[in-house]
Amino acid sequence: MNCIYRIFICLSIVFSVLFLPILTEAWAINDISVNARAVLESGVNQIQKGKYTEAIESLTQAIEIDPDLGQAYYHRCSAYLQTSDYQQALADCNLALEQNNSNFEAYLNRGLVYYRLGLLEAAITDFNHLLNLHPQDYRLYYNRALARFDQKKYEQSITDYNNALQLMPQTDTRKLAEVYNNRGVAYLKQESLGNAISDFSHAIALDQSDASFYCNRASVWRKQKQYQNAIADFSKSIEINPKQGAAYLGRGFTLYQVDKQDSGRDDLFQAAAYFYTQGDTNKSHQILYFIEILHDREQLSDALET
């Protein structure tokens, strides 16, 4: 009996030794997974707070802990996208899709990266792929509309904006305003001025704090030779955001057209200064050259009248 008991004890010790490394390894893997996910959550929270550089650091740490954590790659892709580091964003989206080729967010982000890189067909291919699977997601129509607009396919872009407007939440007035504004720009490119005015007016009704909406509508008023309406909208745009060259430029030209040369010249000088400070020296020099031409014409006109 003692002999059998001793054999049992020995076998128990052997089995314990054999199984011990396996159990220890399992605990170690579990610890890695828990640690990686904790760092991942920290990175996601940083993205939500707009702390993109910190998020990249956290998500890189999560990947170092667990290179198979696919979520970390597409979240880091989002952070790189926000910091305009498109090549790194593209690499991360591809890595996320290698681990899970049905990852919706990775496809969505990659489409945006392709769009920002100017790879419009590649962007549209990703958005089309997702639309086949998720035809009710308004973001896909909106993003594809942006790419089609850059391809100068304005009619297709407008169709996508229409779909986005039908599907998106009507409570998100800021996003609704952006879609109306963008569709208005597409209508403007088509010289469909009535539709453009309507869309810019919708955008303004939804969000009166965006200077670009007023500036865009003013441009259409000017095309329609409704100069007082144009001046009013350019002025409102400047009131909201005084540091924008486009509104000063538009108002300056319009003031010239209503024979207010001195005020128009002041606006054009302001426009040239703002474009220069923003790094667009070519446009700044073009405006200054145009001012010289206008001044020469005024002098010629004065000479002819005397």
mmCIF file of C-alpha atoms in Angstrom, residues 104 108 111-112 115 123-151 153-169 175 178-179 182-183 186:
data_model
loop_
_atom_site.group_PDB
_atom_site.id
_atom_site.type_symbol
_atom_site.label_atom_id
_atom_site.label_comp_id
_atom_site.label_asym_id
_atom_site.label_seq_id
_atom_site.Cartn_x
_atom_site.Cartn_y
_atom_site.Cartn_z
ATOM 1 C CA PHE A 104 -14.913 48.044 -41.702
ATOM 2 C CA LEU A 108 -12.994 53.309 -44.307
ATOM 3 C CA GLY A 111 -10.237 55.011 -48.375
ATOM 4 C CA LEU A 112 -9.752 58.367 -46.653
ATOM 5 C CA TYR A 115 -8.325 60.308 -50.974
ATOM 6 C CA ALA A 123 -10.307 55.542 -52.590
ATOM 7 C CA ILE A 124 -13.484 54.966 -54.598
ATOM 8 C CA THR A 125 -12.687 51.237 -54.861
ATOM 9 C CA ASP A 126 -12.560 50.968 -51.046
ATOM 10 C CA PHE A 127 -15.765 53.000 -50.610
ATOM 11 C CA ASN A 128 -17.532 50.886 -53.264
ATOM 12 C CA HIS A 129 -16.452 47.692 -51.501
ATOM 13 C CA LEU A 130 -17.943 48.924 -48.238
ATOM 14 C CA LEU A 131 -21.123 50.210 -49.895
ATOM 15 C CA ASN A 132 -21.782 46.723 -51.258
ATOM 16 C CA LEU A 133 -21.768 45.488 -47.652
ATOM 17 C CA HIS A 134 -23.207 48.554 -45.880
ATOM 18 C CA PRO A 135 -25.434 50.465 -48.325
ATOM 19 C CA GLN A 136 -27.079 52.478 -45.519
ATOM 20 C CA ASP A 137 -23.892 54.103 -44.196
ATOM 21 C CA TYR A 138 -24.052 57.788 -45.183
ATOM 22 C CA ARG A 139 -20.329 58.316 -44.503
ATOM 23 C CA LEU A 140 -19.453 56.138 -47.486
ATOM 24 C CA TYR A 141 -21.579 58.207 -49.868
ATOM 25 C CA TYR A 142 -20.151 61.425 -48.438
ATOM 26 C CA ASN A 143 -16.540 60.258 -48.788
ATOM 27 C CA ARG A 144 -17.113 58.945 -52.300
ATOM 28 C CA ALA A 145 -18.725 62.275 -53.209
ATOM 29 C CA LEU A 146 -15.525 64.062 -52.167
ATOM 30 C CA ALA A 147 -13.414 61.797 -54.370
ATOM 31 C CA ARG A 148 -15.774 62.112 -57.338
ATOM 32 C CA PHE A 149 -15.783 65.900 -56.961
ATOM 33 C CA ASP A 150 -11.978 65.927 -57.206
ATOM 34 C CA GLN A 151 -12.325 63.825 -60.365
ATOM 35 C CA LYS A 153 -17.456 64.130 -61.874
ATOM 36 C CA TYR A 154 -19.840 66.679 -60.422
ATOM 37 C CA GLU A 155 -23.114 64.943 -61.327
ATOM 38 C CA GLN A 156 -22.022 61.703 -59.647
ATOM 39 C CA SER A 157 -20.752 63.695 -56.685
ATOM 40 C CA ILE A 158 -24.153 65.410 -56.322
ATOM 41 C CA THR A 159 -25.906 62.021 -56.458
ATOM 42 C CA ASP A 160 -23.717 60.765 -53.611
ATOM 43 C CA TYR A 161 -24.409 63.912 -51.563
ATOM 44 C CA ASN A 162 -28.137 63.342 -52.147
ATOM 45 C CA ASN A 163 -27.842 59.806 -50.747
ATOM 46 C CA ALA A 164 -25.815 61.038 -47.784
ATOM 47 C CA LEU A 165 -28.448 63.665 -46.964
ATOM 48 C CA GLN A 166 -31.238 61.071 -47.051
ATOM 49 C CA LEU A 167 -29.415 58.638 -44.768
ATOM 50 C CA MET A 168 -27.620 60.809 -42.234
ATOM 51 C CA PRO A 169 -29.120 61.804 -38.854
ATOM 52 C CA LYS A 175 -22.597 67.717 -40.622
ATOM 53 C CA GLU A 178 -21.226 70.635 -44.484
ATOM 54 C CA VAL A 179 -23.003 68.337 -46.939
ATOM 55 C CA ASN A 182 -20.262 70.793 -50.487
ATOM 56 C CA ARG A 183 -23.189 69.957 -52.752
ATOM 57 C CA ALA A 186 -20.638 70.996 -56.933
#
